[in-house]
Amino acid sequence: MTNVTAVLEFRLLGFSSNPHCQILLFTLFLVIYILTIIGNIIIISVVTLKPQLHSPMYKFLKNLSFLEICYTTTIVPNMLANLVVKRKIISFSGCITQLYYFIFLGATECYLLAVMAYDRYLAVCDPLQYVTSMTAEFYTRLAVGSWVTGAFTGFLPCLMISRLHFCSYNLIDHFFCDIPPLLKLSCSDTTVTEAVIFILSLLVLSSCFVLTLVSYLFIILSILKIPSATGRRKTFSTCSSHLVVVAIYYGTMISMYVRPTSSLPSQLNKGVSVLYTVITPLLNPVIYSLRNKGFKDALGKIAIRHHRLHAL
C-alpha cells in the first residue's frame, strides 16, 4: 500500500548541486533582484512626485511596479537562501502560502495588464471622451477590482492542492512551490485538480489576453488613420512599452500553464519559470524607462533638480 504519511515539509532541489554554479547563480539572481526592486521603486517614486504623471496610465503603472516588487519577493529571497544553504527546506504551510501569493499576484498582473490596455484603448480611440470616461472613481474601481479578483483567484488552486495526499517522498524538483511539480509529487489522483486548474488558468489568461488583444487591434486601426507619420509614431510610443511587457508576460505564462502538466521537461520548466519570476519584473522598469517619453522626461527633470541641489 502507498505510504500516505503526512508530509510536514518539502525539499526544493533547485538548479544545481555544483557549488561553483550555485555561487554564480546566487550572484546573478541577487543583482537582478536588487535592480528589480530599485527600478520599480524609482517608477513608483517618479509617478508619485511628478504631477504631470498623475494620469490613470501612470497610476496603473505604479500599481504594476508595486505588484512586481511583491511578485518577485515572493520567490527570489527564498530561492537565494536555498542557493547558499545545504538543507533546502520549506514547510508544508509555507509552501502553500508561497503558492497562494504566487497565483494571487500572477493573476492580478493579468488583470492589471488587461485594464491598462483598456485604458490605452479609451485614450487613443476616444480621446475627446477619455477624461469623462476614465475618471478617478473609475480608475480606482478598475485597480481595486484587479487586486481583489486576483486575491480570490488564488484560493481555489491552493485549496485543492492542499487537500492532496503527499507521500513520504517530499523532493520538489523546482526552485519554488509551483503547481506542476506539486501535482507531480502528489500520490493522490490529481485528474480533477489538474482539470480545474487548467480551466481556471485558461479562463484567466485567455480572457485577459483577448481583452488586451482586442484593445490593441482597435488602437492600431486608430493609429493607422492618423494622417501624419509623426502623429502615428507619437501615439504608438505611448502604447509600445505596455505592448512589449504584455507580449513577454503572456508568452511565458501561457506556455507554462495552458498545457498538460507533464509536457515540459523539469529543466525547461525551471528556465521558463525564471523568465516570469525573475526576468520579467526587471524588464518592467527597463522597458518603461527606455520607451516612454513622458516618464523619461519626468525622470530627467528629477535628476537635473537633484544635481542642482547637490551643486549648491
PDB file of C-alpha atoms in Angstrom:
ATOM      1  CA  MET A   1       0.000   0.000   0.000  1.00  0.00           C
ATOM      2  CA  THR A   2       1.112   3.573  -0.699  1.00  0.00           C
ATOM      3  CA  ASN A   3       2.636   5.348   2.274  1.00  0.00           C
ATOM      4  CA  VAL A   4       0.457   8.431   2.808  1.00  0.00           C
ATOM      5  CA  THR A   5       2.196   9.679   5.952  1.00  0.00           C
ATOM      6  CA  ALA A   6       1.531  13.428   6.255  1.00  0.00           C
ATOM      7  CA  VAL A   7       4.339  15.480   4.754  1.00  0.00           C
ATOM      8  CA  LEU A   8       5.266  18.377   7.054  1.00  0.00           C
ATOM      9  CA  GLU A   9       7.980  19.857   4.844  1.00  0.00           C
ATOM     10  CA  PHE A  10       9.343  19.751   1.312  1.00  0.00           C
ATOM     11  CA  ARG A  11      12.897  19.783  -0.019  1.00  0.00           C
ATOM     12  CA  LEU A  12      13.470  22.019  -3.047  1.00  0.00           C
ATOM     13  CA  LEU A  13      16.043  20.586  -5.452  1.00  0.00           C
ATOM     14  CA  GLY A  14      16.657  23.986  -7.059  1.00  0.00           C
ATOM     15  CA  PHE A  15      19.007  24.379 -10.021  1.00  0.00           C
ATOM     16  CA  SER A  16      22.278  22.571  -9.450  1.00  0.00           C
ATOM     17  CA  SER A  17      24.269  20.803  -6.730  1.00  0.00           C
ATOM     18  CA  ASN A  18      27.554  22.200  -8.099  1.00  0.00           C
ATOM     19  CA  PRO A  19      28.862  24.758  -5.509  1.00  0.00           C
ATOM     20  CA  HIS A  20      30.523  26.957  -8.169  1.00  0.00           C
ATOM     21  CA  CYS A  21      27.325  27.013 -10.225  1.00  0.00           C
ATOM     22  CA  GLN A  22      25.287  27.880  -7.123  1.00  0.00           C
ATOM     23  CA  ILE A  23      27.584  30.820  -6.273  1.00  0.00           C
ATOM     24  CA  LEU A  24      27.320  32.098  -9.851  1.00  0.00           C
ATOM     25  CA  LEU A  25      23.517  31.795  -9.851  1.00  0.00           C
ATOM     26  CA  PHE A  26      23.287  33.408  -6.404  1.00  0.00           C
ATOM     27  CA  THR A  27      25.328  36.418  -7.563  1.00  0.00           C
ATOM     28  CA  LEU A  28      23.382  36.754 -10.831  1.00  0.00           C
ATOM     29  CA  PHE A  29      19.922  36.479  -9.243  1.00  0.00           C
ATOM     30  CA  LEU A  30      20.874  38.770  -6.341  1.00  0.00           C
ATOM     31  CA  VAL A  31      21.995  41.520  -8.755  1.00  0.00           C
ATOM     32  CA  ILE A  32      18.810  41.111 -10.818  1.00  0.00           C
ATOM     33  CA  TYR A  33      16.653  41.195  -7.677  1.00  0.00           C
ATOM     34  CA  ILE A  34      18.304  44.371  -6.357  1.00  0.00           C
ATOM     35  CA  LEU A  35      17.967  46.076  -9.762  1.00  0.00           C
ATOM     36  CA  THR A  36      14.303  44.982  -9.927  1.00  0.00           C
ATOM     37  CA  ILE A  37      13.492  46.471  -6.518  1.00  0.00           C
ATOM     38  CA  ILE A  38      15.397  49.720  -7.218  1.00  0.00           C
ATOM     39  CA  GLY A  39      13.940  50.099 -10.731  1.00  0.00           C
ATOM     40  CA  ASN A  40      10.339  49.616  -9.635  1.00  0.00           C
ATOM     41  CA  ILE A  41      10.778  51.884  -6.600  1.00  0.00           C
ATOM     42  CA  ILE A  42      12.082  54.568  -8.976  1.00  0.00           C
ATOM     43  CA  ILE A  43       8.936  54.216 -11.117  1.00  0.00           C
ATOM     44  CA  ILE A  44       6.684  54.487  -8.046  1.00  0.00           C
ATOM     45  CA  SER A  45       8.617  57.500  -6.745  1.00  0.00           C
ATOM     46  CA  VAL A  46       8.715  59.391 -10.066  1.00  0.00           C
ATOM     47  CA  VAL A  47       4.990  58.838 -10.721  1.00  0.00           C
ATOM     48  CA  THR A  48       4.186  59.960  -7.163  1.00  0.00           C
ATOM     49  CA  LEU A  49       6.424  63.069  -7.242  1.00  0.00           C
ATOM     50  CA  LYS A  50       5.577  64.457 -10.705  1.00  0.00           C
ATOM     51  CA  PRO A  51       2.043  65.929 -11.030  1.00  0.00           C
ATOM     52  CA  GLN A  52       2.097  65.541 -14.841  1.00  0.00           C
ATOM     53  CA  LEU A  53       2.275  61.769 -14.319  1.00  0.00           C
ATOM     54  CA  HIS A  54      -0.870  61.608 -12.194  1.00  0.00           C
ATOM     55  CA  SER A  55      -2.941  60.393 -15.133  1.00  0.00           C
ATOM     56  CA  PRO A  56      -4.620  56.946 -14.971  1.00  0.00           C
ATOM     57  CA  MET A  57      -1.997  55.410 -17.306  1.00  0.00           C
ATOM     58  CA  TYR A  58       0.852  56.187 -14.897  1.00  0.00           C
ATOM     59  CA  LYS A  59      -1.227  55.314 -11.833  1.00  0.00           C
ATOM     60  CA  PHE A  60      -1.784  51.872 -13.338  1.00  0.00           C
ATOM     61  CA  LEU A  61       1.958  51.693 -13.988  1.00  0.00           C
ATOM     62  CA  LYS A  62       2.589  52.483 -10.313  1.00  0.00           C
ATOM     63  CA  ASN A  63       0.276  49.606  -9.361  1.00  0.00           C
ATOM     64  CA  LEU A  64       2.155  47.317 -11.736  1.00  0.00           C
ATOM     65  CA  SER A  65       5.528  48.312 -10.279  1.00  0.00           C
ATOM     66  CA  PHE A  66       4.340  47.670  -6.725  1.00  0.00           C
ATOM     67  CA  LEU A  67       2.972  44.312  -7.847  1.00  0.00           C
ATOM     68  CA  GLU A  68       6.296  43.373  -9.493  1.00  0.00           C
ATOM     69  CA  ILE A  69       8.125  44.085  -6.226  1.00  0.00           C
ATOM     70  CA  CYS A  70       5.722  41.824  -4.309  1.00  0.00           C
ATOM     71  CA  TYR A  71       5.725  39.166  -7.046  1.00  0.00           C
ATOM     72  CA  THR A  72       9.484  38.741  -7.279  1.00  0.00           C
ATOM     73  CA  THR A  73       9.871  38.992  -3.478  1.00  0.00           C
ATOM     74  CA  THR A  74       7.501  36.028  -3.091  1.00  0.00           C
ATOM     75  CA  ILE A  75      10.018  33.810  -4.933  1.00  0.00           C
ATOM     76  CA  VAL A  76      13.541  35.259  -5.127  1.00  0.00           C
ATOM     77  CA  PRO A  77      14.648  35.737  -1.460  1.00  0.00           C
ATOM     78  CA  ASN A  78      13.810  32.114  -0.607  1.00  0.00           C
ATOM     79  CA  MET A  79      15.480  30.971  -3.832  1.00  0.00           C
ATOM     80  CA  LEU A  80      18.644  32.926  -2.953  1.00  0.00           C
ATOM     81  CA  ALA A  81      18.712  31.418   0.547  1.00  0.00           C
ATOM     82  CA  ASN A  82      18.414  27.908  -0.891  1.00  0.00           C
ATOM     83  CA  LEU A  83      21.394  28.538  -3.160  1.00  0.00           C
ATOM     84  CA  VAL A  84      23.708  29.036  -0.157  1.00  0.00           C
ATOM     85  CA  VAL A  85      22.334  26.535   2.391  1.00  0.00           C
ATOM     86  CA  LYS A  86      22.587  22.750   2.342  1.00  0.00           C
ATOM     87  CA  ARG A  87      19.091  21.934   3.646  1.00  0.00           C
ATOM     88  CA  LYS A  88      16.731  23.479   1.095  1.00  0.00           C
ATOM     89  CA  ILE A  89      13.642  23.034   3.251  1.00  0.00           C
ATOM     90  CA  ILE A  90      10.220  24.705   3.107  1.00  0.00           C
ATOM     91  CA  SER A  91       7.352  23.747   5.418  1.00  0.00           C
ATOM     92  CA  PHE A  92       4.067  22.446   4.004  1.00  0.00           C
ATOM     93  CA  SER A  93       2.195  25.555   5.194  1.00  0.00           C
ATOM     94  CA  GLY A  94       4.998  27.800   3.895  1.00  0.00           C
ATOM     95  CA  CYS A  95       4.841  26.049   0.533  1.00  0.00           C
ATOM     96  CA  ILE A  96       1.065  26.530   0.185  1.00  0.00           C
ATOM     97  CA  THR A  97       1.394  30.162   1.343  1.00  0.00           C
ATOM     98  CA  GLN A  98       4.086  30.843  -1.271  1.00  0.00           C
ATOM     99  CA  LEU A  99       1.938  29.163  -3.928  1.00  0.00           C
ATOM    100  CA  TYR A 100      -1.077  31.301  -2.960  1.00  0.00           C
ATOM    101  CA  TYR A 101       0.794  34.603  -3.229  1.00  0.00           C
ATOM    102  CA  PHE A 102       2.393  33.462  -6.473  1.00  0.00           C
ATOM    103  CA  ILE A 103      -1.033  32.709  -8.048  1.00  0.00           C
ATOM    104  CA  PHE A 104      -2.688  35.785  -6.489  1.00  0.00           C
ATOM    105  CA  LEU A 105      -0.032  38.205  -7.762  1.00  0.00           C
ATOM    106  CA  GLY A 106       0.302  36.462 -11.130  1.00  0.00           C
ATOM    107  CA  ALA A 107      -3.452  36.662 -11.730  1.00  0.00           C
ATOM    108  CA  THR A 108      -3.537  40.282 -10.557  1.00  0.00           C
ATOM    109  CA  GLU A 109      -0.834  41.117 -13.104  1.00  0.00           C
ATOM    110  CA  CYS A 110      -3.004  39.607 -15.853  1.00  0.00           C
ATOM    111  CA  TYR A 111      -5.960  41.754 -14.792  1.00  0.00           C
ATOM    112  CA  LEU A 112      -3.831  44.898 -14.466  1.00  0.00           C
ATOM    113  CA  LEU A 113      -2.288  44.436 -17.933  1.00  0.00           C
ATOM    114  CA  ALA A 114      -5.788  43.993 -19.366  1.00  0.00           C
ATOM    115  CA  VAL A 115      -7.189  47.163 -17.744  1.00  0.00           C
ATOM    116  CA  MET A 116      -4.052  49.081 -18.799  1.00  0.00           C
ATOM    117  CA  ALA A 117      -4.757  48.012 -22.393  1.00  0.00           C
ATOM    118  CA  TYR A 118      -8.361  49.154 -21.991  1.00  0.00           C
ATOM    119  CA  ASP A 119      -7.123  52.497 -20.637  1.00  0.00           C
ATOM    120  CA  ARG A 120      -4.908  52.950 -23.749  1.00  0.00           C
ATOM    121  CA  TYR A 121      -7.873  51.992 -25.951  1.00  0.00           C
ATOM    122  CA  LEU A 122     -10.010  54.752 -24.422  1.00  0.00           C
ATOM    123  CA  ALA A 123      -7.170  57.301 -24.658  1.00  0.00           C
ATOM    124  CA  VAL A 124      -6.335  56.575 -28.329  1.00  0.00           C
ATOM    125  CA  CYS A 125      -9.710  55.612 -29.820  1.00  0.00           C
ATOM    126  CA  ASP A 126     -11.930  58.059 -27.938  1.00  0.00           C
ATOM    127  CA  PRO A 127      -9.626  60.888 -26.756  1.00  0.00           C
ATOM    128  CA  LEU A 128     -12.384  63.509 -26.500  1.00  0.00           C
ATOM    129  CA  GLN A 129     -14.344  61.388 -24.020  1.00  0.00           C
ATOM    130  CA  TYR A 130     -11.310  59.948 -22.218  1.00  0.00           C
ATOM    131  CA  VAL A 131     -11.319  62.422 -19.318  1.00  0.00           C
ATOM    132  CA  THR A 132     -15.021  61.861 -18.633  1.00  0.00           C
ATOM    133  CA  SER A 133     -14.769  58.084 -19.143  1.00  0.00           C
ATOM    134  CA  MET A 134     -11.602  57.324 -17.149  1.00  0.00           C
ATOM    135  CA  THR A 135     -12.476  59.277 -14.012  1.00  0.00           C
ATOM    136  CA  ALA A 136     -10.615  58.906 -10.719  1.00  0.00           C
ATOM    137  CA  GLU A 137     -13.508  56.818  -9.388  1.00  0.00           C
ATOM    138  CA  PHE A 138     -13.494  54.505 -12.450  1.00  0.00           C
ATOM    139  CA  TYR A 139      -9.708  54.115 -12.262  1.00  0.00           C
ATOM    140  CA  THR A 140      -9.972  53.185  -8.571  1.00  0.00           C
ATOM    141  CA  ARG A 141     -12.634  50.585  -9.315  1.00  0.00           C
ATOM    142  CA  LEU A 142     -10.501  49.005 -12.043  1.00  0.00           C
ATOM    143  CA  ALA A 143      -7.339  48.965  -9.914  1.00  0.00           C
ATOM    144  CA  VAL A 144      -9.007  47.678  -6.734  1.00  0.00           C
ATOM    145  CA  GLY A 145     -11.061  45.199  -8.772  1.00  0.00           C
ATOM    146  CA  SER A 146      -7.858  43.766 -10.282  1.00  0.00           C
ATOM    147  CA  TRP A 147      -6.285  43.220  -6.852  1.00  0.00           C
ATOM    148  CA  VAL A 148      -9.434  41.775  -5.241  1.00  0.00           C
ATOM    149  CA  THR A 149     -10.185  39.442  -8.172  1.00  0.00           C
ATOM    150  CA  GLY A 150      -6.563  38.281  -8.139  1.00  0.00           C
ATOM    151  CA  ALA A 151      -6.813  37.529  -4.414  1.00  0.00           C
ATOM    152  CA  PHE A 152      -9.889  35.350  -4.973  1.00  0.00           C
ATOM    153  CA  THR A 153      -8.318  33.621  -7.990  1.00  0.00           C
ATOM    154  CA  GLY A 154      -5.572  32.149  -5.800  1.00  0.00           C
ATOM    155  CA  PHE A 155      -7.908  30.441  -3.321  1.00  0.00           C
ATOM    156  CA  LEU A 156      -9.281  27.502  -5.338  1.00  0.00           C
ATOM    157  CA  PRO A 157      -5.994  26.085  -6.729  1.00  0.00           C
ATOM    158  CA  CYS A 158      -4.308  26.322  -3.301  1.00  0.00           C
ATOM    159  CA  LEU A 159      -7.281  24.751  -1.529  1.00  0.00           C
ATOM    160  CA  MET A 160      -7.368  21.811  -3.957  1.00  0.00           C
ATOM    161  CA  ILE A 161      -3.591  21.240  -3.821  1.00  0.00           C
ATOM    162  CA  SER A 162      -3.521  21.491  -0.005  1.00  0.00           C
ATOM    163  CA  ARG A 163      -6.108  18.677   0.171  1.00  0.00           C
ATOM    164  CA  LEU A 164      -3.978  16.274  -1.909  1.00  0.00           C
ATOM    165  CA  HIS A 165      -2.019  13.466  -0.251  1.00  0.00           C
ATOM    166  CA  PHE A 166       1.774  13.732  -0.362  1.00  0.00           C
ATOM    167  CA  CYS A 167       3.632  10.516   0.392  1.00  0.00           C
ATOM    168  CA  SER A 168       6.920  10.198   2.256  1.00  0.00           C
ATOM    169  CA  TYR A 169       8.811  11.262  -0.893  1.00  0.00           C
ATOM    170  CA  ASN A 170       8.993  15.053  -0.462  1.00  0.00           C
ATOM    171  CA  LEU A 171      11.509  16.267  -3.089  1.00  0.00           C
ATOM    172  CA  ILE A 172      10.178  19.132  -5.257  1.00  0.00           C
ATOM    173  CA  ASP A 173      12.148  19.309  -8.489  1.00  0.00           C
ATOM    174  CA  HIS A 174      11.906  23.110  -8.695  1.00  0.00           C
ATOM    175  CA  PHE A 175      13.234  26.269  -7.022  1.00  0.00           C
ATOM    176  CA  PHE A 176       9.857  27.270  -5.537  1.00  0.00           C
ATOM    177  CA  CYS A 177       6.442  25.770  -4.819  1.00  0.00           C
ATOM    178  CA  ASP A 178       4.813  25.845  -8.236  1.00  0.00           C
ATOM    179  CA  ILE A 179       1.704  23.985  -9.411  1.00  0.00           C
ATOM    180  CA  PRO A 180       3.196  21.424 -11.876  1.00  0.00           C
ATOM    181  CA  PRO A 181       5.882  19.937  -9.560  1.00  0.00           C
ATOM    182  CA  LEU A 182       3.428  19.738  -6.631  1.00  0.00           C
ATOM    183  CA  LEU A 183       0.871  17.885  -8.756  1.00  0.00           C
ATOM    184  CA  LYS A 184       3.609  15.577  -9.988  1.00  0.00           C
ATOM    185  CA  LEU A 185       4.757  14.884  -6.412  1.00  0.00           C
ATOM    186  CA  SER A 186       1.311  14.007  -5.046  1.00  0.00           C
ATOM    187  CA  CYS A 187       0.373  10.346  -4.638  1.00  0.00           C
ATOM    188  CA  SER A 188      -3.345  11.202  -4.945  1.00  0.00           C
ATOM    189  CA  ASP A 189      -5.353  11.067  -8.145  1.00  0.00           C
ATOM    190  CA  THR A 190      -4.790  14.602  -9.469  1.00  0.00           C
ATOM    191  CA  THR A 191      -7.046  14.347 -12.541  1.00  0.00           C
ATOM    192  CA  VAL A 192      -9.796  16.603 -11.179  1.00  0.00           C
ATOM    193  CA  THR A 193      -7.326  19.067  -9.648  1.00  0.00           C
ATOM    194  CA  GLU A 194      -5.359  19.310 -12.905  1.00  0.00           C
ATOM    195  CA  ALA A 195      -8.565  19.812 -14.915  1.00  0.00           C
ATOM    196  CA  VAL A 196      -9.868  22.569 -12.607  1.00  0.00           C
ATOM    197  CA  ILE A 197      -6.521  24.404 -12.544  1.00  0.00           C
ATOM    198  CA  PHE A 198      -6.172  24.080 -16.327  1.00  0.00           C
ATOM    199  CA  ILE A 199      -9.677  25.503 -16.905  1.00  0.00           C
ATOM    200  CA  LEU A 200      -9.102  28.327 -14.384  1.00  0.00           C
ATOM    201  CA  SER A 201      -5.730  29.196 -15.970  1.00  0.00           C
ATOM    202  CA  LEU A 202      -7.275  29.093 -19.434  1.00  0.00           C
ATOM    203  CA  LEU A 203     -10.163  31.355 -18.378  1.00  0.00           C
ATOM    204  CA  VAL A 204      -7.952  33.925 -16.632  1.00  0.00           C
ATOM    205  CA  LEU A 205      -5.186  34.059 -19.231  1.00  0.00           C
ATOM    206  CA  SER A 206      -7.375  33.817 -22.332  1.00  0.00           C
ATOM    207  CA  SER A 207      -9.959  36.371 -21.152  1.00  0.00           C
ATOM    208  CA  CYS A 208      -7.288  38.912 -20.194  1.00  0.00           C
ATOM    209  CA  PHE A 209      -5.266  38.188 -23.320  1.00  0.00           C
ATOM    210  CA  VAL A 210      -8.292  38.527 -25.632  1.00  0.00           C
ATOM    211  CA  LEU A 211      -9.324  41.824 -23.982  1.00  0.00           C
ATOM    212  CA  THR A 212      -5.762  43.112 -24.385  1.00  0.00           C
ATOM    213  CA  LEU A 213      -5.547  41.880 -27.987  1.00  0.00           C
ATOM    214  CA  VAL A 214      -8.891  43.410 -29.000  1.00  0.00           C
ATOM    215  CA  SER A 215      -7.950  46.715 -27.336  1.00  0.00           C
ATOM    216  CA  TYR A 216      -4.698  46.857 -29.316  1.00  0.00           C
ATOM    217  CA  LEU A 217      -6.384  45.890 -32.586  1.00  0.00           C
ATOM    218  CA  PHE A 218      -8.655  48.944 -32.216  1.00  0.00           C
ATOM    219  CA  ILE A 219      -5.667  51.050 -31.153  1.00  0.00           C
ATOM    220  CA  ILE A 220      -3.640  50.021 -34.227  1.00  0.00           C
ATOM    221  CA  LEU A 221      -6.594  50.718 -36.520  1.00  0.00           C
ATOM    222  CA  SER A 222      -6.978  54.185 -34.968  1.00  0.00           C
ATOM    223  CA  ILE A 223      -3.246  54.886 -35.295  1.00  0.00           C
ATOM    224  CA  LEU A 224      -3.286  53.923 -38.990  1.00  0.00           C
ATOM    225  CA  LYS A 225      -5.986  56.571 -39.582  1.00  0.00           C
ATOM    226  CA  ILE A 226      -3.704  59.371 -38.315  1.00  0.00           C
ATOM    227  CA  PRO A 227      -2.507  61.249 -41.447  1.00  0.00           C
ATOM    228  CA  SER A 228       0.986  62.290 -40.301  1.00  0.00           C
ATOM    229  CA  ALA A 229       3.844  59.858 -39.651  1.00  0.00           C
ATOM    230  CA  THR A 230       4.917  61.952 -36.636  1.00  0.00           C
ATOM    231  CA  GLY A 231       1.449  61.700 -35.132  1.00  0.00           C
ATOM    232  CA  ARG A 232       1.332  57.941 -35.667  1.00  0.00           C
ATOM    233  CA  ARG A 233       4.759  57.486 -34.098  1.00  0.00           C
ATOM    234  CA  LYS A 234       3.934  59.694 -31.106  1.00  0.00           C
ATOM    235  CA  THR A 235       0.627  57.912 -30.438  1.00  0.00           C
ATOM    236  CA  PHE A 236       2.134  54.447 -30.764  1.00  0.00           C
ATOM    237  CA  SER A 237       5.023  55.367 -28.422  1.00  0.00           C
ATOM    238  CA  THR A 238       2.526  55.762 -25.550  1.00  0.00           C
ATOM    239  CA  CYS A 239       1.418  52.146 -26.054  1.00  0.00           C
ATOM    240  CA  SER A 240       4.534  50.334 -27.271  1.00  0.00           C
ATOM    241  CA  SER A 241       6.145  49.847 -23.830  1.00  0.00           C
ATOM    242  CA  HIS A 242       2.973  48.276 -22.442  1.00  0.00           C
ATOM    243  CA  LEU A 243       2.642  46.080 -25.533  1.00  0.00           C
ATOM    244  CA  VAL A 244       6.191  44.713 -25.089  1.00  0.00           C
ATOM    245  CA  VAL A 245       5.529  43.874 -21.407  1.00  0.00           C
ATOM    246  CA  VAL A 246       2.247  42.166 -22.363  1.00  0.00           C
ATOM    247  CA  ALA A 247       3.896  40.047 -25.089  1.00  0.00           C
ATOM    248  CA  ILE A 248       6.677  38.826 -22.780  1.00  0.00           C
ATOM    249  CA  TYR A 249       4.413  38.101 -19.806  1.00  0.00           C
ATOM    250  CA  TYR A 250       1.592  36.322 -21.636  1.00  0.00           C
ATOM    251  CA  GLY A 251       4.038  34.397 -23.807  1.00  0.00           C
ATOM    252  CA  THR A 252       5.773  32.814 -20.805  1.00  0.00           C
ATOM    253  CA  MET A 253       2.610  32.290 -18.707  1.00  0.00           C
ATOM    254  CA  ILE A 254       0.575  30.656 -21.483  1.00  0.00           C
ATOM    255  CA  SER A 255       3.466  28.349 -22.409  1.00  0.00           C
ATOM    256  CA  MET A 256       3.733  27.311 -18.750  1.00  0.00           C
ATOM    257  CA  TYR A 257       0.152  26.836 -17.542  1.00  0.00           C
ATOM    258  CA  VAL A 258      -2.204  26.421 -20.514  1.00  0.00           C
ATOM    259  CA  ARG A 259      -0.898  22.953 -21.371  1.00  0.00           C
ATOM    260  CA  PRO A 260      -0.784  19.444 -19.879  1.00  0.00           C
ATOM    261  CA  THR A 261       1.175  19.426 -16.610  1.00  0.00           C
ATOM    262  CA  SER A 262       3.897  16.979 -17.631  1.00  0.00           C
ATOM    263  CA  SER A 263       4.517  18.137 -21.197  1.00  0.00           C
ATOM    264  CA  LEU A 264       7.767  20.036 -20.485  1.00  0.00           C
ATOM    265  CA  PRO A 265      10.988  18.611 -19.000  1.00  0.00           C
ATOM    266  CA  SER A 266      11.912  19.738 -15.480  1.00  0.00           C
ATOM    267  CA  GLN A 267      14.904  21.868 -16.513  1.00  0.00           C
ATOM    268  CA  LEU A 268      12.865  23.652 -19.193  1.00  0.00           C
ATOM    269  CA  ASN A 269      10.113  24.287 -16.630  1.00  0.00           C
ATOM    270  CA  LYS A 270      12.680  25.951 -14.381  1.00  0.00           C
ATOM    271  CA  GLY A 271      14.045  28.053 -17.244  1.00  0.00           C
ATOM    272  CA  VAL A 272      10.592  29.329 -18.224  1.00  0.00           C
ATOM    273  CA  SER A 273       9.798  29.983 -14.548  1.00  0.00           C
ATOM    274  CA  VAL A 274      12.943  32.117 -14.200  1.00  0.00           C
ATOM    275  CA  LEU A 275      11.689  34.253 -17.093  1.00  0.00           C
ATOM    276  CA  TYR A 276       8.440  35.294 -15.423  1.00  0.00           C
ATOM    277  CA  THR A 277       9.545  35.291 -11.766  1.00  0.00           C
ATOM    278  CA  VAL A 278      12.986  36.913 -12.095  1.00  0.00           C
ATOM    279  CA  ILE A 279      13.486  38.479 -15.540  1.00  0.00           C
ATOM    280  CA  THR A 280      10.044  39.959 -16.348  1.00  0.00           C
ATOM    281  CA  PRO A 281       9.818  42.032 -13.105  1.00  0.00           C
ATOM    282  CA  LEU A 282      13.178  43.586 -14.069  1.00  0.00           C
ATOM    283  CA  LEU A 283      12.083  44.279 -17.659  1.00  0.00           C
ATOM    284  CA  ASN A 284       9.104  46.340 -16.465  1.00  0.00           C
ATOM    285  CA  PRO A 285      11.164  49.367 -15.240  1.00  0.00           C
ATOM    286  CA  VAL A 286      13.741  48.946 -18.038  1.00  0.00           C
ATOM    287  CA  ILE A 287      11.126  48.964 -20.824  1.00  0.00           C
ATOM    288  CA  TYR A 288       9.065  51.819 -19.388  1.00  0.00           C
ATOM    289  CA  SER A 289      12.098  53.992 -18.635  1.00  0.00           C
ATOM    290  CA  LEU A 290      13.565  53.497 -22.119  1.00  0.00           C
ATOM    291  CA  ARG A 291      10.421  53.604 -24.287  1.00  0.00           C
ATOM    292  CA  ASN A 292       8.031  56.001 -22.528  1.00  0.00           C
ATOM    293  CA  LYS A 293       8.812  59.634 -23.351  1.00  0.00           C
ATOM    294  CA  GLY A 294       6.636  61.113 -20.595  1.00  0.00           C
ATOM    295  CA  PHE A 295       8.337  59.023 -17.942  1.00  0.00           C
ATOM    296  CA  LYS A 296      11.818  59.705 -19.344  1.00  0.00           C
ATOM    297  CA  ASP A 297      11.181  63.473 -19.332  1.00  0.00           C
ATOM    298  CA  ALA A 298       9.916  63.391 -15.737  1.00  0.00           C
ATOM    299  CA  LEU A 299      12.871  61.275 -14.604  1.00  0.00           C
ATOM    300  CA  GLY A 300      15.285  63.639 -16.380  1.00  0.00           C
ATOM    301  CA  LYS A 301      13.794  66.675 -14.624  1.00  0.00           C
ATOM    302  CA  ILE A 302      14.118  65.000 -11.218  1.00  0.00           C
ATOM    303  CA  ALA A 303      17.740  64.062 -11.977  1.00  0.00           C
ATOM    304  CA  ILE A 304      18.557  67.653 -13.061  1.00  0.00           C
ATOM    305  CA  ARG A 305      16.920  69.108  -9.947  1.00  0.00           C
ATOM    306  CA  HIS A 306      18.782  66.623  -7.744  1.00  0.00           C
ATOM    307  CA  HIS A 307      22.083  67.553  -9.434  1.00  0.00           C
ATOM    308  CA  ARG A 308      21.456  71.290  -8.940  1.00  0.00           C
ATOM    309  CA  LEU A 309      20.633  70.798  -5.263  1.00  0.00           C
ATOM    310  CA  HIS A 310      23.913  68.940  -4.752  1.00  0.00           C
ATOM    311  CA  ALA A 311      25.798  71.595  -6.724  1.00  0.00           C
ATOM    312  CA  LEU A 312      24.544  74.230  -4.276  1.00  0.00           C
TER     313      LEU A 312
END
